[in-house]
XYZ file of C-alpha atoms in Angstrom:
350
model
C 57.921 -140.380 29.265
C 56.007 -137.155 28.917
C 53.578 -135.716 29.642
C 53.701 -136.928 33.237
C 52.227 -135.932 36.576
C 54.735 -135.571 39.409
C 54.090 -135.212 43.130
C 56.672 -133.864 45.541
C 56.234 -136.068 48.602
C 57.655 -133.574 51.078
C 55.296 -130.897 49.789
C 52.273 -133.174 50.200
C 53.354 -134.039 53.757
C 53.791 -130.363 54.575
C 50.311 -129.616 53.254
C 48.789 -132.317 55.445
C 50.547 -130.803 58.449
C 49.201 -127.370 57.505
C 45.662 -128.741 57.193
C 45.919 -130.203 60.694
C 47.435 -127.001 62.078
C 44.569 -124.930 60.701
C 41.948 -127.382 61.941
C 43.521 -127.585 65.384
C 43.250 -131.378 65.389
C 43.239 -134.178 62.821
C 39.903 -135.356 64.241
C 38.182 -132.260 62.806
C 39.176 -133.062 59.226
C 37.183 -134.978 56.644
C 39.309 -134.381 53.527
C 37.783 -134.721 50.076
C 39.620 -137.222 47.849
C 38.250 -135.927 44.538
C 41.608 -134.260 43.912
C 44.006 -137.072 44.737
C 42.063 -140.229 43.729
C 44.948 -142.286 45.102
C 45.271 -144.862 47.889
C 48.833 -143.979 48.924
C 47.920 -140.343 49.531
C 44.934 -141.495 51.580
C 47.260 -143.706 53.631
C 49.604 -140.746 54.112
C 46.754 -138.786 55.691
C 45.664 -141.748 57.788
C 49.206 -141.971 59.162
C 48.617 -138.487 60.581
C 45.454 -139.655 62.415
C 42.941 -138.437 59.833
C 40.184 -141.062 59.966
C 37.216 -139.580 58.075
C 37.009 -138.786 54.375
C 34.502 -137.768 51.756
C 34.378 -138.480 48.034
C 32.481 -137.630 44.848
C 32.280 -140.971 43.000
C 31.569 -144.593 43.768
C 35.089 -145.619 42.756
C 36.517 -143.108 45.222
C 34.283 -144.599 47.924
C 35.537 -148.076 47.039
C 39.153 -146.896 47.173
C 38.634 -145.401 50.623
C 37.015 -148.561 51.947
C 39.806 -150.713 50.516
C 42.291 -148.463 52.379
C 40.580 -149.356 55.644
C 38.934 -145.964 56.189
C 36.261 -146.378 58.860
C 34.058 -143.398 57.976
C 33.258 -142.489 54.349
C 30.774 -139.921 53.066
C 29.794 -140.136 49.406
C 29.143 -136.411 49.072
C 26.945 -136.505 46.014
C 23.210 -136.886 45.252
C 22.686 -140.633 44.674
C 19.922 -141.653 42.269
C 19.087 -144.488 39.879
C 21.336 -147.572 39.651
C 24.000 -145.794 41.704
C 21.864 -146.453 44.773
C 21.986 -150.219 44.239
C 25.718 -150.056 43.523
C 26.257 -148.123 46.737
C 24.304 -150.664 48.795
C 26.390 -153.450 47.243
C 29.567 -151.580 48.194
C 28.250 -151.122 51.722
C 27.655 -154.879 52.014
C 31.126 -155.651 50.666
C 32.881 -153.460 53.254
C 30.922 -153.922 56.502
C 33.790 -152.517 58.599
C 33.349 -149.106 56.970
C 30.574 -146.739 58.041
C 29.215 -145.238 54.826
C 26.961 -142.206 54.455
C 25.372 -140.422 51.504
C 23.862 -137.009 50.874
C 20.163 -136.360 50.483
C 18.382 -133.164 49.492
C 15.109 -134.217 47.872
C 12.052 -136.362 48.637
C 12.388 -138.057 45.230
C 15.769 -139.441 46.299
C 14.198 -140.625 49.533
C 11.420 -142.442 47.670
C 14.012 -144.268 45.566
C 15.964 -145.321 48.643
C 12.781 -146.597 50.319
C 12.219 -148.936 47.366
C 15.781 -150.279 47.266
C 16.916 -150.658 50.876
C 15.287 -154.090 51.405
C 16.427 -154.240 54.999
C 19.735 -152.428 54.543
C 20.511 -149.549 56.871
C 21.493 -146.159 55.435
C 23.246 -143.167 57.003
C 22.305 -139.757 55.638
C 23.721 -136.248 55.671
C 21.242 -133.576 54.651
C 22.813 -131.440 51.940
C 22.035 -127.743 52.423
C 22.261 -125.130 49.678
C 24.150 -122.207 51.203
C 24.326 -120.219 47.977
C 26.259 -122.276 45.470
C 22.993 -123.363 43.794
C 24.445 -126.651 42.610
C 22.963 -129.188 45.003
C 21.319 -128.982 48.389
C 17.975 -128.181 49.924
C 16.914 -124.700 50.992
C 16.739 -124.213 54.750
C 12.978 -123.691 54.764
C 12.398 -127.259 53.541
C 14.817 -129.075 55.861
C 12.306 -129.768 58.647
C 9.838 -131.463 56.287
C 12.609 -133.606 54.794
C 13.737 -134.672 58.260
C 10.164 -135.604 59.180
C 9.922 -137.832 56.105
C 13.274 -139.478 56.840
C 12.236 -140.210 60.416
C 9.337 -142.353 59.181
C 11.757 -145.045 57.968
C 13.612 -146.860 60.789
C 16.291 -147.985 58.324
C 17.431 -144.385 57.847
C 19.674 -142.488 60.260
C 20.421 -138.790 59.994
C 24.098 -138.283 60.845
C 24.230 -134.558 60.261
C 24.343 -131.774 57.702
C 26.590 -131.019 54.735
C 27.003 -127.444 53.528
C 29.568 -126.776 50.816
C 30.338 -123.132 50.063
C 32.479 -123.626 46.976
C 31.055 -120.453 45.448
C 32.892 -118.320 48.021
C 35.951 -117.268 46.024
C 36.622 -113.988 47.782
C 40.355 -113.329 47.526
C 40.186 -110.888 50.423
C 40.166 -112.845 53.684
C 37.935 -110.341 55.477
C 35.305 -110.488 52.735
C 35.565 -114.279 52.615
C 35.033 -114.453 56.364
C 32.070 -112.074 56.242
C 30.390 -114.185 53.573
C 30.855 -117.374 55.615
C 29.429 -115.677 58.707
C 26.368 -114.452 56.826
C 25.614 -117.701 54.996
C 26.026 -119.999 57.997
C 24.193 -117.970 60.632
C 20.833 -119.593 59.890
C 22.397 -123.044 59.602
C 23.642 -122.689 63.152
C 20.121 -121.805 64.271
C 18.762 -124.849 62.444
C 21.200 -127.244 64.083
C 20.442 -125.840 67.529
C 16.753 -126.539 66.908
C 17.577 -130.241 66.584
C 19.756 -130.491 69.689
C 17.299 -132.967 71.213
C 18.478 -135.560 68.702
C 21.751 -137.455 68.872
C 24.763 -135.189 68.141
C 24.646 -134.069 64.523
C 27.786 -133.368 62.535
C 28.091 -130.265 60.357
C 30.514 -130.803 57.474
C 31.513 -127.589 55.728
C 34.311 -125.643 54.158
C 36.344 -126.553 51.110
C 40.007 -125.714 50.678
C 39.361 -121.970 50.508
C 36.886 -121.516 53.360
C 37.808 -124.259 55.827
C 40.277 -121.980 57.687
C 37.337 -119.650 58.392
C 35.104 -122.525 59.522
C 37.945 -123.808 61.699
C 37.233 -120.948 64.098
C 33.932 -122.669 64.990
C 34.914 -125.733 67.084
C 31.760 -127.748 66.332
C 32.277 -127.779 62.554
C 33.937 -130.591 60.621
C 36.188 -129.428 57.795
C 36.584 -130.901 54.324
C 39.430 -129.421 52.267
C 40.572 -131.313 49.179
C 42.768 -129.303 46.818
C 44.936 -128.238 49.750
C 46.876 -131.507 49.709
C 48.359 -130.798 46.254
C 47.501 -127.118 45.624
C 47.768 -125.457 42.218
C 48.581 -122.261 40.364
C 45.009 -120.985 40.423
C 44.605 -121.113 44.182
C 48.148 -119.827 44.723
C 47.294 -116.777 42.629
C 43.876 -115.997 44.077
C 44.424 -116.881 47.751
C 47.921 -115.829 48.865
C 46.826 -115.893 52.514
C 46.689 -119.706 52.375
C 50.177 -121.116 52.897
C 49.999 -124.422 51.083
C 52.798 -125.641 48.835
C 52.398 -126.604 45.199
C 53.068 -130.334 45.513
C 52.087 -131.419 41.991
C 53.647 -130.415 38.677
C 53.496 -131.582 35.096
C 56.584 -132.677 33.217
C 56.516 -131.918 29.498
C 58.981 -131.778 26.601
C 59.556 -129.416 23.724
C 58.632 -131.480 20.680
C 58.983 -128.834 17.948
C 60.021 -125.257 17.190
C 57.674 -124.518 14.277
C 58.654 -120.860 13.818
C 60.946 -118.243 15.337
C 59.943 -117.521 18.929
C 57.506 -120.466 19.013
C 57.846 -123.749 20.893
C 55.468 -126.706 20.875
C 55.041 -128.896 23.981
C 53.427 -132.318 24.364
C 50.912 -130.923 26.862
C 47.515 -130.779 25.218
C 43.976 -130.803 26.570
C 44.277 -134.512 27.337
C 47.119 -133.955 29.814
C 46.076 -130.840 31.731
C 42.643 -129.533 32.704
C 41.754 -126.778 30.254
C 38.224 -125.772 31.229
C 39.282 -122.437 32.740
C 39.402 -119.144 30.851
C 42.962 -118.635 32.065
C 45.897 -120.569 30.543
C 45.742 -124.036 32.147
C 49.393 -124.258 33.173
C 52.107 -121.892 34.428
C 55.804 -122.346 33.589
C 58.008 -120.806 36.308
C 61.193 -121.581 34.335
C 60.156 -119.467 31.353
C 60.363 -115.681 31.309
C 58.341 -113.399 29.072
C 56.328 -116.117 27.368
C 52.823 -115.865 25.931
C 50.108 -118.421 25.434
C 49.340 -119.025 21.732
C 47.112 -122.089 21.442
C 46.378 -125.565 22.730
C 44.828 -128.615 21.084
C 44.367 -132.234 22.108
C 48.058 -133.165 22.193
C 49.901 -129.882 21.548
C 50.585 -126.647 23.401
C 52.108 -123.663 21.581
C 53.951 -120.911 23.438
C 55.557 -117.737 22.130
C 58.869 -117.067 23.862
C 61.222 -114.104 23.795
C 64.027 -116.319 22.530
C 64.035 -120.023 21.725
C 67.804 -120.258 21.217
C 68.369 -121.976 24.564
C 65.197 -124.060 24.363
C 66.150 -127.193 22.481
C 63.803 -129.760 21.013
C 63.612 -132.589 23.538
C 64.246 -130.306 26.526
C 62.151 -130.899 29.645
C 59.979 -128.184 31.187
C 57.894 -128.269 34.359
C 54.500 -126.618 34.602
C 52.109 -125.960 37.468
C 48.472 -126.769 36.605
C 46.010 -123.942 37.095
C 43.395 -126.484 38.243
C 44.869 -129.640 39.719
C 41.702 -131.633 40.479
C 40.615 -132.564 36.922
C 44.262 -132.665 35.831
C 44.933 -135.630 38.125
C 41.988 -137.506 36.595
C 43.631 -137.277 33.155
C 46.615 -139.383 34.246
C 46.897 -143.080 35.053
C 49.795 -142.743 37.476
C 51.732 -140.321 39.640
C 55.510 -140.174 39.707
C 56.561 -139.585 43.310
C 59.654 -137.469 43.914
C 61.604 -137.259 47.176
C 65.084 -135.785 47.613
C 65.040 -134.901 43.889
C 64.697 -138.564 42.919
C 61.737 -140.530 41.567
C 61.077 -143.010 44.359
C 57.748 -144.538 43.349
C 54.968 -144.689 40.796
C 51.449 -144.625 42.240
C 48.309 -145.622 40.414
C 45.466 -143.098 40.207
C 42.995 -145.898 40.659
C 39.721 -144.085 41.307
C 39.884 -142.009 38.123
C 37.750 -144.819 36.679
C 33.972 -144.679 36.661
C 32.901 -148.323 36.331
C 32.115 -150.354 39.432
C 31.319 -154.061 39.117
C 28.443 -155.123 41.340
């Protein structure tokens, strides 16, 4: 049935190998699972000696713990009832070492009220320029002093995500990383008297730059599946597109027009660029997209029959995966499995 999400298993395996090659060792990787949201792909990475992961939602954290992952960072500001849900998850999976991000005293006050004897591992989230979450460097020392007052809290390290660094030119990308992380290095050195502190940094685009600094932990995510957007903007990164969308021509409403069953509900469409690329088609133009339909203008539709299958590469794979309930797994040009995208859900039962 279409539309469907397909993963090429060999491509995913190759991307894991490339992640490890760039990092220099599997032990330096803490991949983000926000892209894959799938237990089998987590297990595939674990089979290559990757033991630490990070996630963006509680359901992703639960999935990782159920896979037997020993070290899980919920890389998100946790407030309100999510704190209680997290503590319940931590109690349910005592064999997993969980951590959360913190960047504000208000979060700390909430945790103080809810811990009730539970221990909590923290990574201090630093704003390195993305201006989404994180504390400014000048306020880190005061936050650490407040954390140290509670014996139930342990600072495990720092988290600094530079997802705003989208420099296509590698030299400019590297220069930006060097500039933004210089003061972070000074900060960490000022706390050397403490137990060793981990610095987690670098998404899929910048982690090869951070890999040149041996003390940094690396957290790519999109690199396992890759997509058309990153392939276009960052040709220096040699990851394979391992995920495609299968769609069918459902109508030919006018000469030179074809309609596909690939609407907003099947492929992430938040970007200004067309959300999917069709390598099989030549000289086509994007016309429109609605909830369940995608209209393309083609040079000739004579050889494009209603019912014909086309394959498209998503421009942005991460939210595209979350739109599907399952992944069709292809190996040796055959569908060999169907995997559930289990942590696309939001609800967690306490």
